Coordinates of N, CA, C and O in Angstrom, one line a residue:
A201 N -0.2 33.4 -0.6 CA -0.9 32.4 -1.4 C -0.1 31.2 -1.5 O -0.5 30.0 -1.5
L202 N 1.3 31.3 -1.7 CA 2.2 30.2 -1.9 C 2.1 29.2 -0.6 O 2.0 28.1 -0.7
L203 N 2.2 29.9 0.5 CA 2.2 29.2 1.8 C 0.9 28.4 1.9 O 0.9 27.2 2.3
S204 N -0.3 29.0 1.5 CA -1.6 28.2 1.7 C -1.6 27.1 0.6 O -2.2 26.0 0.9
Q205 N -0.9 27.2 -0.5 CA -0.9 26.1 -1.5 C 0.0 25.0 -1.1 O -0.5 23.8 -1.2
V206 N 1.1 25.3 -0.4 CA 1.9 24.3 0.1 C 1.2 23.6 1.3 O 1.2 22.4 1.4
A207 N 0.5 24.4 2.2 CA -0.1 23.8 3.3 C -1.3 23.0 2.7 O -1.6 22.0 3.3
G208 N -2.0 23.4 1.7 CA -3.0 22.6 1.0 C -2.6 21.2 0.6 O -3.2 20.3 0.9
A209 N -1.4 21.1 0.0 CA -0.8 19.8 -0.5 C -0.5 19.0 0.6 O -0.8 17.8 0.8
L210 N 0.2 19.5 1.8 CA 0.6 18.9 2.8 C -0.6 18.5 3.7 O -0.6 17.3 4.1
A211 N -1.7 19.3 3.8 CA -2.9 18.9 4.5 C -3.6 17.7 3.8 O -4.0 16.9 4.4
A212 N -3.6 17.8 2.4 CA -4.2 16.7 1.7 C -3.4 15.4 2.0 O -4.0 14.4 2.1
F213 N -2.1 15.5 1.9 CA -1.2 14.3 2.2 C -1.5 13.8 3.6 O -1.7 12.6 3.7
R214 N -1.6 14.6 4.6 CA -1.8 14.1 5.9 C -3.2 13.5 6.1 O -3.3 12.4 6.8
A215 N -4.1 14.2 5.4 CA -5.5 13.6 5.5 C -5.6 12.2 4.9 O -6.2 11.3 5.5
A216 N -5.0 12.1 3.8 CA -5.0 10.8 3.1 C -4.2 9.8 3.9 O -4.5 8.6 4.1
L217 N -3.1 10.1 4.5 CA -2.3 9.3 5.4 C -3.1 8.7 6.6 O -3.2 7.6 7.0
L218 N -3.8 9.7 7.2 CA -4.6 9.4 8.4 C -5.7 8.5 8.0 O -6.0 7.4 8.6
W219 N -6.4 8.7 6.8 CA -7.4 7.8 6.3 C -6.8 6.5 6.1 O -7.4 5.3 6.4
A220 N -5.6 6.3 5.5 CA -5.0 5.0 5.3 C -4.8 4.2 6.5 O -5.0 3.0 6.6
I221 N -4.3 5.0 7.6 CA -4.0 4.4 8.8 C -5.3 3.8 9.5 O -5.4 2.7 10.0
L222 N -6.3 4.8 9.5 CA -7.5 4.3 10.1 C -8.3 3.2 9.4 O -8.9 2.3 10.0
F223 N -8.2 3.3 8.0 CA -8.8 2.2 7.2 C -8.3 0.9 7.5 O -8.8 -0.2 7.7
S224 N -6.9 0.9 7.5 CA -6.1 -0.3 7.7 C -6.5 -0.9 9.1 O -6.6 -2.1 9.2
A225 N -6.5 -0.1 10.2 CA -6.9 -0.5 11.4 C -8.3 -1.1 11.4 O -8.6 -2.1 12.1
A226 N -9.2 -0.5 10.7 CA -10.6 -1.1 10.7 C -10.6 -2.3 10.0 O -11.3 -3.3 10.5
V227 N -9.8 -2.6 8.9 CA -9.9 -3.8 8.1 C -9.3 -4.9 9.0 O -9.7 -6.1 9.1
V228 N -8.1 -4.6 9.7 CA -7.5 -5.6 10.6 C -8.5 -6.0 11.6 O -8.6 -7.2 12.0
A229 N -9.1 -5.0 12.3 CA -10.0 -5.3 13.4 C -11.2 -6.1 12.9 O -11.6 -7.2 13.5
F230 N -11.7 -5.8 11.8 CA -12.8 -6.5 11.2 C -12.4 -8.0 10.9 O -13.1 -8.9 11.1
T231 N -11.2 -8.2 10.3 CA -10.7 -9.6 9.9 C -10.5 -10.3 11.2 O -10.8 -11.5 11.3
L232 N -9.9 -9.7 12.2 CA -9.6 -10.5 13.5 C -11.0 -10.9 14.2 O -11.1 -11.9 14.7
A233 N -11.9 -10.0 14.1 CA -13.3 -10.2 14.9 C -14.1 -11.2 14.0 O -14.9 -12.0 14.6
F234 N -14.2 -11.0 12.7 CA -15.0 -11.8 11.7 C -14.2 -12.3 10.6 O -14.5 -11.8 9.5
P235 N -13.3 -13.2 10.9 CA -12.5 -13.7 9.7 C -13.2 -14.3 8.5 O -12.8 -14.0 7.3
E236 N -14.3 -15.1 8.6 CA -14.9 -15.7 7.5 C -15.7 -14.6 6.7 O -15.7 -14.5 5.5
E237 N -16.3 -13.6 7.4 CA -17.0 -12.6 6.8 C -16.1 -11.6 6.0 O -16.4 -11.2 4.8
A238 N -14.9 -11.4 6.7 CA -14.0 -10.5 6.0 C -13.4 -11.3 4.7 O -13.3 -10.6 3.7
G239 N -13.2 -12.5 4.9 CA -12.7 -13.2 3.7 C -13.7 -13.1 2.6 O -13.3 -13.0 1.4
R240 N -15.0 -13.2 2.8 CA -16.1 -13.0 1.7 C -16.1 -11.7 1.3 O -16.4 -11.3 0.1
A241 N -16.0 -10.7 2.1 CA -16.3 -9.3 1.8 C -15.1 -8.6 1.1 O -15.3 -7.7 0.3
I242 N -13.9 -9.0 1.3 CA -12.7 -8.2 0.9 C -12.2 -8.8 -0.5 O -11.9 -10.0 -0.4
V243 N -12.4 -8.0 -1.5 CA -12.0 -8.4 -2.8 C -10.5 -8.9 -2.8 O -9.7 -8.1 -2.4
R244 N -10.4 -10.1 -3.3 CA -9.1 -10.6 -3.4 C -8.4 -11.0 -2.2 O -7.2 -11.3 -2.1
G245 N -9.1 -10.8 -1.0 CA -8.5 -11.1 0.4 C -8.1 -12.4 0.5 O -6.8 -12.7 0.9
E246 N -8.8 -13.4 0.3 CA -8.5 -14.9 0.4 C -7.4 -15.3 -0.5 O -6.5 -16.0 -0.1
L247 N -7.6 -14.8 -1.7 CA -6.5 -15.2 -2.8 C -5.2 -14.6 -2.3 O -4.1 -15.3 -2.3
Y248 N -5.1 -13.4 -1.9 CA -3.8 -12.7 -1.5 C -3.2 -13.3 -0.3 O -2.1 -13.7 -0.1
R249 N -4.1 -13.7 0.6 CA -3.7 -14.5 1.9 C -3.1 -15.8 1.5 O -1.9 -16.1 2.0
A250 N -3.8 -16.5 0.8 CA -3.2 -17.8 0.4 C -1.9 -17.7 -0.3 O -1.0 -18.5 0.0
E251 N -1.8 -16.8 -1.2 CA -0.5 -16.5 -2.0 C 0.6 -16.1 -1.0 O 1.7 -16.7 -1.1
M252 N 0.3 -15.3 -0.1 CA 1.4 -14.8 0.8 C 1.7 -15.9 2.0 O 3.0 -16.2 2.1
F253 N 0.8 -16.6 2.4 CA 1.1 -17.8 3.2 C 1.9 -18.9 2.6 O 2.9 -19.4 3.1
A254 N 1.6 -19.1 1.3 CA 2.4 -20.0 0.5 C 3.9 -19.5 0.3 O 4.8 -20.3 0.4
W255 N 4.0 -18.2 0.0 CA 5.3 -17.7 -0.2 C 6.1 -17.9 1.2 O 7.3 -18.2 1.2
I256 N 5.4 -17.6 2.3 CA 6.1 -17.7 3.6 C 6.6 -19.1 3.9 O 7.6 -19.4 4.3
E257 N 5.7 -20.0 3.5 CA 6.0 -21.5 3.8 C 7.1 -21.9 2.9 O 8.0 -22.8 3.2
T258 N 7.1 -21.5 1.6 CA 7.9 -22.2 0.6 C 9.1 -21.3 0.0 O 10.0 -21.7 -0.5
G259 N 8.8 -20.0 0.1 CA 9.8 -19.0 -0.5 C 9.6 -18.9 -1.9 O 10.2 -18.1 -2.7
V260 N 8.4 -19.5 -2.5 CA 8.0 -19.4 -3.9 C 6.9 -18.5 -4.0 O 5.9 -18.7 -3.3
G261 N 6.9 -17.6 -4.9 CA 5.8 -16.7 -5.2 C 6.2 -15.3 -5.6 O 7.4 -15.0 -5.7
K262 N 5.2 -14.5 -5.9 CA 5.5 -13.1 -6.4 C 6.2 -12.3 -5.5 O 7.1 -11.5 -5.9
E263 N 6.1 -12.4 -4.2 CA 6.6 -11.5 -3.3 C 8.2 -11.5 -3.2 O 8.8 -10.6 -3.0
G264 N 8.7 -12.7 -3.7 CA 10.1 -12.8 -3.7 C 10.7 -12.7 -5.0 O 12.0 -13.1 -5.2
S265 N 10.0 -12.5 -6.0 CA 10.5 -12.5 -7.4 C 10.2 -11.1 -8.2 O 9.0 -10.8 -8.4
L266 N 11.3 -10.4 -8.5 CA 11.2 -9.2 -9.2 C 10.3 -9.3 -10.5 O 9.5 -8.7 -10.9
R267 N 10.7 -10.4 -11.1 CA 10.1 -10.7 -12.5 C 8.6 -11.0 -12.3 O 7.8 -10.7 -13.2
L268 N 8.1 -11.4 -11.1 CA 6.7 -11.7 -10.9 C 6.0 -10.5 -10.3 O 4.8 -10.2 -10.8
F269 N 6.6 -9.8 -9.4 CA 5.8 -8.8 -8.8 C 5.8 -7.5 -9.5 O 4.9 -6.6 -9.4
L270 N 6.9 -7.2 -10.3 CA 7.1 -5.9 -10.9 C 6.0 -5.6 -11.9 O 5.3 -4.5 -12.0
P271 N 5.5 -6.5 -12.8 CA 4.3 -6.3 -13.7 C 3.1 -5.9 -12.9 O 2.4 -5.0 -13.3
E272 N 2.7 -6.7 -11.8 CA 1.7 -6.4 -11.1 C 1.6 -5.0 -10.5 O 0.7 -4.1 -10.4
H273 N 2.9 -4.7 -9.8 CA 3.0 -3.3 -9.2 C 2.8 -2.2 -10.3 O 2.3 -1.2 -10.1
T274 N 3.4 -2.4 -11.5 CA 3.3 -1.4 -12.5 C 1.9 -1.3 -13.0 O 1.4 -0.2 -13.2
L275 N 1.1 -2.3 -13.1 CA -0.3 -2.2 -13.3 C -1.0 -1.5 -12.3 O -1.9 -0.7 -12.6
H276 N -0.8 -1.8 -11.0 CA -1.5 -1.1 -10.0 C -1.1 0.5 -10.0 O -2.0 1.3 -9.9
L277 N 0.1 0.8 -10.2 CA 0.5 2.2 -10.3 C -0.1 2.9 -11.5 O -0.6 4.0 -11.3
A278 N -0.2 2.2 -12.7 CA -0.7 2.9 -13.9 C -2.2 3.0 -13.5 O -2.8 4.1 -14.0
G279 N -2.9 2.0 -13.1 CA -4.3 2.1 -12.9 C -4.6 3.2 -11.8 O -5.5 4.0 -12.0
F280 N -3.9 3.3 -10.7 CA -4.1 4.3 -9.7 C -3.9 5.8 -10.3 O -4.6 6.6 -10.1
A281 N -2.8 5.9 -11.2 CA -2.4 7.2 -11.8 C -3.7 7.6 -12.7 O -4.1 8.8 -12.6
L282 N -4.1 6.7 -13.6 CA -5.2 7.1 -14.5 C -6.5 7.4 -13.8 O -7.2 8.4 -14.1
L283 N -6.8 6.6 -12.8 CA -8.0 6.9 -12.0 C -7.9 8.2 -11.2 O -8.8 9.0 -11.2
A284 N -6.7 8.5 -10.7 CA -6.6 9.6 -9.9 C -6.7 10.9 -10.8 O -7.4 11.9 -10.4
V285 N -6.0 10.9 -12.0 CA -6.1 12.0 -12.9 C -7.6 12.2 -13.4 O -8.1 13.3 -13.4
A286 N -8.2 11.1 -13.7 CA -9.6 11.2 -14.4 C -10.6 11.7 -13.3 O -11.7 12.2 -13.7
S287 N -10.3 11.5 -12.0 CA -11.4 11.8 -11.0 C -11.0 12.8 -9.9 O -11.7 12.9 -8.9
G288 N -9.9 13.4 -10.1 CA -9.5 14.4 -9.2 C -9.1 13.7 -7.8 O -9.0 14.3 -6.7
G289 N -8.7 12.4 -8.0 CA -8.1 11.7 -6.8 C -9.0 10.7 -6.2 O -8.7 9.7 -5.6
Y290 N -10.3 10.9 -6.5 CA -11.4 10.0 -5.8 C -11.4 8.6 -6.1 O -11.4 7.6 -5.3
L291 N -11.2 8.2 -7.5 CA -11.2 6.9 -8.0 C -9.8 6.2 -7.6 O -9.8 5.0 -7.4
G292 N -8.8 7.0 -7.5 CA -7.5 6.5 -7.1 C -7.6 6.1 -5.7 O -7.0 5.1 -5.3
L293 N -8.3 6.9 -4.8 CA -8.5 6.5 -3.5 C -9.3 5.2 -3.4 O -9.0 4.4 -2.5
A294 N -10.3 4.9 -4.3 CA -11.1 3.8 -4.2 C -10.1 2.5 -4.5 O -10.2 1.6 -3.8
L295 N -9.3 2.7 -5.5 CA -8.3 1.6 -5.8 C -7.5 1.4 -4.7 O -7.2 0.2 -4.3
G296 N -6.9 2.4 -4.0 CA -6.1 2.4 -2.9 C -6.8 1.7 -1.9 O -6.1 0.8 -1.1
A297 N -8.1 1.9 -1.6 CA -8.8 1.2 -0.6 C -8.8 -0.3 -0.8 O -8.7 -1.2 0.1
A298 N -9.1 -0.8 -2.1 CA -9.1 -2.1 -2.4 C -7.7 -2.8 -2.2 O -7.7 -3.8 -1.6
L299 N -6.7 -2.1 -2.6 CA -5.4 -2.6 -2.4 C -5.0 -2.7 -0.8 O -4.5 -3.8 -0.4
L300 N -5.4 -1.7 -0.2 CA -5.0 -1.7 1.3 C -5.9 -2.7 2.0 O -5.4 -3.4 2.9
A301 N -7.2 -3.0 1.6 CA -8.0 -3.9 2.1 C -7.5 -5.4 2.1 O -7.4 -6.1 3.1
Y302 N -7.1 -5.7 0.9 CA -6.6 -7.2 0.9 C -5.2 -7.3 1.5 O -4.8 -8.3 2.1
M303 N -4.4 -6.2 1.5 CA -3.1 -6.3 2.3 C -3.4 -6.4 3.7 O -2.7 -7.3 4.4
N304 N -4.3 -5.7 4.2 CA -4.7 -5.7 5.6 C -5.3 -7.0 6.0 O -5.2 -7.5 7.2
F305 N -6.0 -7.6 5.2 CA -6.6 -8.9 5.4 C -5.5 -10.0 5.6 O -5.6 -10.7 6.6
F306 N -4.6 -9.8 4.8 CA -3.4 -10.8 4.9 C -2.7 -10.5 6.4 O -2.4 -11.5 7.1
V307 N -2.4 -9.2 6.6 CA -1.7 -8.9 8.0 C -2.6 -9.4 9.1 O -1.9 -10.1 9.9
A308 N -3.9 -9.3 9.0 CA -4.7 -9.7 10.2 C -4.7 -11.3 10.3 O -4.6 -11.9 11.3
S309 N -4.8 -11.9 9.1 CA -4.8 -13.3 9.0 C -3.5 -13.9 9.6 O -3.5 -14.9 10.3
L310 N -2.3 -13.3 9.1 CA -1.0 -13.6 9.7 C -1.0 -13.5 11.2 O -0.5 -14.5 11.9
A311 N -1.4 -12.4 11.7 CA -1.4 -12.1 13.1 C -2.2 -13.2 13.8 O -1.8 -13.7 14.9
A312 N -3.4 -13.4 13.4 CA -4.3 -14.5 14.0 C -3.6 -15.9 14.0 O -3.8 -16.7 14.9
A313 N -2.7 -16.2 12.9 CA -2.1 -17.6 12.9 C -0.9 -17.6 13.7 O -0.3 -18.7 13.8
S314 N -0.4 -16.5 14.2 CA 0.8 -16.5 15.0 C 0.4 -16.5 16.5 O -0.5 -16.1 17.0
G315 N 1.5 -17.1 17.2 CA 1.3 -16.9 18.6 C 1.7 -15.6 19.2 O 1.3 -15.3 20.4
D316 N 2.3 -14.8 18.4 CA 2.6 -13.4 18.7 C 2.0 -12.3 17.8 O 2.6 -11.9 16.8
R317 N 0.7 -12.2 18.1 CA -0.1 -11.4 17.2 C 0.5 -10.0 16.8 O 0.6 -9.6 15.6
W318 N 1.0 -9.3 17.8 CA 1.5 -7.9 17.6 C 2.8 -7.9 16.7 O 2.8 -7.2 15.8
T319 N 3.8 -8.8 17.1 CA 5.0 -8.8 16.4 C 4.6 -9.3 14.9 O 5.2 -8.7 14.0
A320 N 3.8 -10.3 14.8 CA 3.4 -10.8 13.3 C 2.8 -9.8 12.6 O 3.1 -9.5 11.4
G321 N 1.8 -9.2 13.2 CA 1.1 -8.1 12.5 C 2.0 -6.9 12.0 O 1.8 -6.4 10.8
L322 N 2.9 -6.4 12.9 CA 3.8 -5.3 12.5 C 4.8 -5.8 11.6 O 5.1 -5.0 10.7
T323 N 5.2 -6.9 11.7 CA 6.3 -7.5 10.7 C 5.7 -7.6 9.3 O 6.3 -7.4 8.3
A324 N 4.4 -8.1 9.2 CA 3.7 -8.2 8.0 C 3.4 -6.9 7.2 O 3.1 -7.0 6.0
W325 N 3.5 -5.9 7.9 CA 3.4 -4.6 7.2 C 4.8 -4.3 6.8 O 5.5 -3.4 7.5
F326 N 5.2 -4.8 5.7 CA 6.6 -4.7 5.3 C 7.0 -3.2 5.0 O 6.1 -2.4 4.6
P327 N 8.2 -2.9 5.1 CA 8.7 -1.5 4.9 C 8.6 -1.2 3.4 O 8.1 0.0 3.2
W328 N 8.6 -2.1 2.4 CA 8.3 -1.7 1.1 C 6.7 -1.5 0.9 O 6.4 -0.6 0.1
S329 N 5.9 -2.0 1.6 CA 4.5 -1.8 1.5 C 4.2 -0.4 2.1 O 3.4 0.4 1.5
V330 N 4.8 0.0 3.1 CA 4.7 1.3 3.7 C 5.1 2.4 2.8 O 4.4 3.4 2.5
S331 N 6.3 2.1 2.1 CA 6.8 3.0 1.1 C 5.8 3.2 0.0 O 5.6 4.3 -0.5
R332 N 5.2 2.1 -0.5 CA 4.3 2.2 -1.6 C 3.1 3.0 -1.3 O 2.7 3.9 -2.0
V333 N 2.6 2.8 -0.1 CA 1.3 3.5 0.4 C 1.7 5.0 0.4 O 0.9 5.8 -0.1
L334 N 2.9 5.3 1.0 CA 3.2 6.8 1.1 C 3.4 7.4 -0.4 O 3.1 8.5 -0.6
A335 N 4.1 6.6 -1.2 CA 4.3 7.0 -2.6 C 2.9 7.3 -3.3 O 2.7 8.4 -4.0
F336 N 2.0 6.4 -3.1 CA 0.7 6.5 -3.8 C 0.0 7.8 -3.2 O -0.7 8.4 -4.0
I337 N 0.1 8.0 -2.0 CA -0.6 9.1 -1.5 C 0.0 10.4 -1.9 O -0.8 11.3 -2.4
A338 N 1.3 10.5 -2.0 CA 2.0 11.7 -2.6 C 1.5 11.8 -4.1 O 1.2 12.9 -4.5
L339 N 1.6 10.7 -4.8 CA 1.1 10.7 -6.2 C -0.3 11.1 -6.4 O -0.6 11.9 -7.3
G340 N -1.2 10.7 -5.5 CA -2.6 11.0 -5.6 C -2.9 12.4 -5.4 O -3.7 13.1 -6.0
V341 N -2.1 13.0 -4.5 CA -2.2 14.4 -4.2 C -1.8 15.3 -5.5 O -2.4 16.2 -5.9
L342 N -0.8 14.9 -6.1 CA -0.3 15.5 -7.3 C -1.2 15.3 -8.6 O -1.6 16.2 -9.2
L343 N -1.7 14.0 -8.7 CA -2.5 13.8 -9.8 C -3.9 14.2 -9.7 O -4.7 14.3 -10.8
A344 N -4.4 14.7 -8.6 CA -5.6 15.2 -8.4 C -5.7 16.7 -8.8 O -6.8 17.2 -9.2
R345 N -4.5 17.2 -8.9 CA -4.4 18.7 -9.2 C -5.1 19.2 -10.6 O -5.7 20.1 -10.7
P346 N -4.7 18.4 -11.8 CA -5.3 18.9 -13.0 C -6.8 19.2 -13.0 O -7.2 20.1 -13.5
L347 N -7.5 18.1 -12.5 CA -9.0 18.2 -12.4 C -9.4 19.3 -11.4 O -10.3 20.0 -11.7
L348 N -8.8 19.3 -10.2 CA -9.2 20.1 -9.2 C -8.9 21.6 -9.5 O -9.5 22.5 -9.0
R349 N -7.7 21.9 -10.1 CA -7.3 23.1 -10.5 C -7.8 23.6 -11.9 O -7.5 24.7 -12.3
R350 N -8.4 22.7 -12.6 CA -9.0 22.9 -13.8 C -7.9 23.5 -15.0 O -8.2 24.4 -15.5
G351 N -6.8 22.8 -14.9 CA -5.8 23.2 -15.9 C -5.0 22.1 -16.4 O -4.8 21.1 -15.5
P352 N -4.4 22.1 -17.5 CA -3.7 20.9 -18.0 C -2.3 20.8 -17.3 O -1.8 19.7 -17.2
W353 N -1.7 21.9 -16.8 CA -0.5 21.8 -16.1 C -0.4 22.6 -14.9 O 0.2 23.7 -14.8
P354 N -1.2 22.2 -13.8 CA -1.2 23.0 -12.6 C -0.1 22.8 -11.6 O -0.3 22.9 -10.4
Y355 N 1.1 22.6 -12.2 CA 2.3 22.4 -11.3 C 3.3 23.5 -11.4 O 3.3 24.2 -12.5
E356 N 4.0 23.7 -10.3 CA 5.0 24.7 -10.3 C 6.3 24.1 -9.7 O 6.4 22.9 -9.5
A357 N 7.3 24.8 -9.7 CA 8.6 24.4 -9.3 C 8.6 23.7 -7.9 O 9.2 22.7 -7.6
R358 N 7.8 24.2 -7.0 CA 7.7 23.6 -5.7 C 7.2 22.2 -5.6 O 7.3 21.4 -4.7
H359 N 6.5 21.8 -6.8 CA 5.9 20.5 -6.7 C 7.0 19.4 -7.1 O 6.7 18.2 -7.0
V360 N 8.2 19.8 -7.5 CA 9.2 18.9 -7.9 C 9.6 18.1 -6.8 O 9.8 16.9 -6.8
R361 N 9.5 18.7 -5.5 CA 9.8 17.8 -4.3 C 8.8 16.8 -4.1 O 9.2 15.7 -3.7
W362 N 7.5 17.0 -4.4 CA 6.4 16.1 -4.3 C 6.6 14.9 -5.3 O 6.5 13.7 -4.9
W363 N 7.0 15.3 -6.5 CA 7.2 14.3 -7.5 C 8.4 13.3 -7.2 O 8.3 12.2 -7.3
A364 N 9.4 14.1 -6.6 CA 10.7 13.3 -6.3 C 10.4 12.3 -5.0 O 10.8 11.2 -5.1
L365 N 9.5 12.8 -4.1 CA 9.2 11.9 -3.0 C 8.3 10.7 -3.5 O 8.6 9.6 -3.0
A366 N 7.4 11.0 -4.4 CA 6.6 9.9 -5.0 C 7.5 8.9 -5.7 O 7.4 7.6 -5.5
A367 N 8.4 9.4 -6.5 CA 9.3 8.5 -7.2 C 10.2 7.7 -6.3 O 10.5 6.6 -6.6
L368 N 10.8 8.5 -5.4 CA 11.6 7.7 -4.4 C 10.9 6.7 -3.7 O 11.3 5.6 -3.5
G369 N 9.7 6.9 -3.3 CA 8.8 5.9 -2.5 C 8.7 4.8 -3.5 O 8.6 3.6 -3.0
I370 N 8.2 5.0 -4.7 CA 8.0 3.8 -5.7 C 9.3 3.0 -5.9 O 9.3 1.8 -5.9
A371 N 10.5 3.7 -6.1 CA 11.7 3.0 -6.2 C 12.1 2.3 -4.9 O 12.6 1.2 -5.0
A372 N 11.9 2.8 -3.7 CA 12.1 2.2 -2.5 C 11.3 1.0 -2.3 O 11.7 -0.1 -1.7
D373 N 10.1 1.0 -2.8 CA 9.2 -0.1 -2.7 C 9.8 -1.3 -3.4 O 10.0 -2.4 -2.8
V374 N 10.3 -1.2 -4.6 CA 10.9 -2.2 -5.4 C 12.2 -2.6 -4.8 O 12.5 -3.8 -4.5
G375 N 13.1 -1.6 -4.5 CA 14.4 -1.9 -3.9 C 14.3 -2.6 -2.5 O 15.1 -3.6 -2.3
L376 N 13.5 -2.1 -1.7 CA 13.5 -2.8 -0.4 C 12.8 -4.1 -0.5 O 13.3 -5.1 0.3
K377 N 11.9 -4.3 -1.3 CA 11.2 -5.7 -1.4 C 12.3 -6.7 -2.0 O 12.4 -7.8 -1.5
V378 N 13.1 -6.2 -2.9 CA 14.1 -7.2 -3.6 C 15.2 -7.4 -2.4 O 15.6 -8.7 -2.2
A379 N 15.6 -6.5 -1.7 CA 16.7 -6.6 -0.7 C 16.1 -7.4 0.6 O 16.9 -8.1 1.2
L380 N 15.0 -7.0 1.0 CA 14.5 -7.5 2.4 C 13.6 -8.6 2.4 O 13.3 -9.2 3.5
A381 N 12.9 -9.0 1.2 CA 11.8 -10.0 1.3 C 12.2 -11.2 1.9 O 11.6 -11.9 2.7
P382 N 13.4 -11.7 1.5 CA 13.9 -13.0 2.1 C 14.0 -13.0 3.5 O 13.6 -14.0 4.3
A383 N 14.5 -12.0 4.2 CA 14.7 -11.8 5.6 C 13.3 -11.8 6.3 O 13.2 -12.4 7.4
F384 N 12.5 -10.9 5.7 CA 11.1 -10.8 6.4 C 10.4 -12.2 6.2 O 9.6 -12.5 7.1
R385 N 10.6 -12.9 5.1 CA 9.9 -14.2 5.1 C 10.3 -15.2 6.1 O 9.6 -15.8 6.7
E386 N 11.7 -15.2 6.4 CA 12.2 -16.0 7.4 C 11.6 -15.7 8.8 O 11.3 -16.5 9.5
R387 N 11.5 -14.3 9.1 CA 11.0 -13.9 10.4 C 9.6 -14.2 10.5 O 9.1 -14.7 11.6
L388 N 8.8 -14.1 9.4 CA 7.4 -14.5 9.5 C 7.2 -16.0 9.6 O 6.3 -16.5 10.4
L389 N 8.1 -16.8 9.0 CA 8.0 -18.2 9.1 C 8.2 -18.6 10.5 O 7.5 -19.5 11.1
E390 N 9.2 -17.9 11.2 CA 9.4 -18.3 12.7 C 8.2 -17.9 13.5 O 7.9 -18.6 14.4
L391 N 7.6 -16.7 13.1 CA 6.4 -16.3 14.0 C 5.2 -17.2 13.8 O 4.3 -17.2 14.6
M392 N 5.1 -17.9 12.7 CA 4.0 -18.8 12.4 C 4.1 -20.2 13.0 O 3.2 -20.9 13.1
R393 N 5.3 -20.4 13.5 CA 5.6 -21.7 14.1 C 5.4 -21.8 15.6 O 5.5 -20.9 16.3

């Protein structure tokens, strides 16, 4: 029984990760093929693209400032957690889709603006963003348990590893962003010229 429960959490994590990869690829493809339509369809897509392009050009913006990005990240994390707990993970997945959509709209827009689409697109998927996605997936698997298991505390000692991975991913998101954002900004600026 223990092995099947561990396999269940791992299977849920893998399924959500596969979904995130395929969803991201679909948004990037849609944006590259139909940029104007994607800009209208993706909530906050144009706003985020403009914000990120301005940061790349000037170095000024949320991406490069802990004071500016941390409140937004905290709000996203809290919203995701509440939605995941309340819905067995489903509404957390919906919020995750919205966040991934506008992130990938930016990635595709940057790729389209660069002479080296592949390098620009891969570089724009920042390591801190990857860390955040992985952390949210692990957290979503955990926070879906109370409703799905119909109990107030459906966790066991074996879940400590999952909580630790989620916390590490969230901490890595912030730490990597603070440490690496300036270097990634410089690289993206080179790729856009």
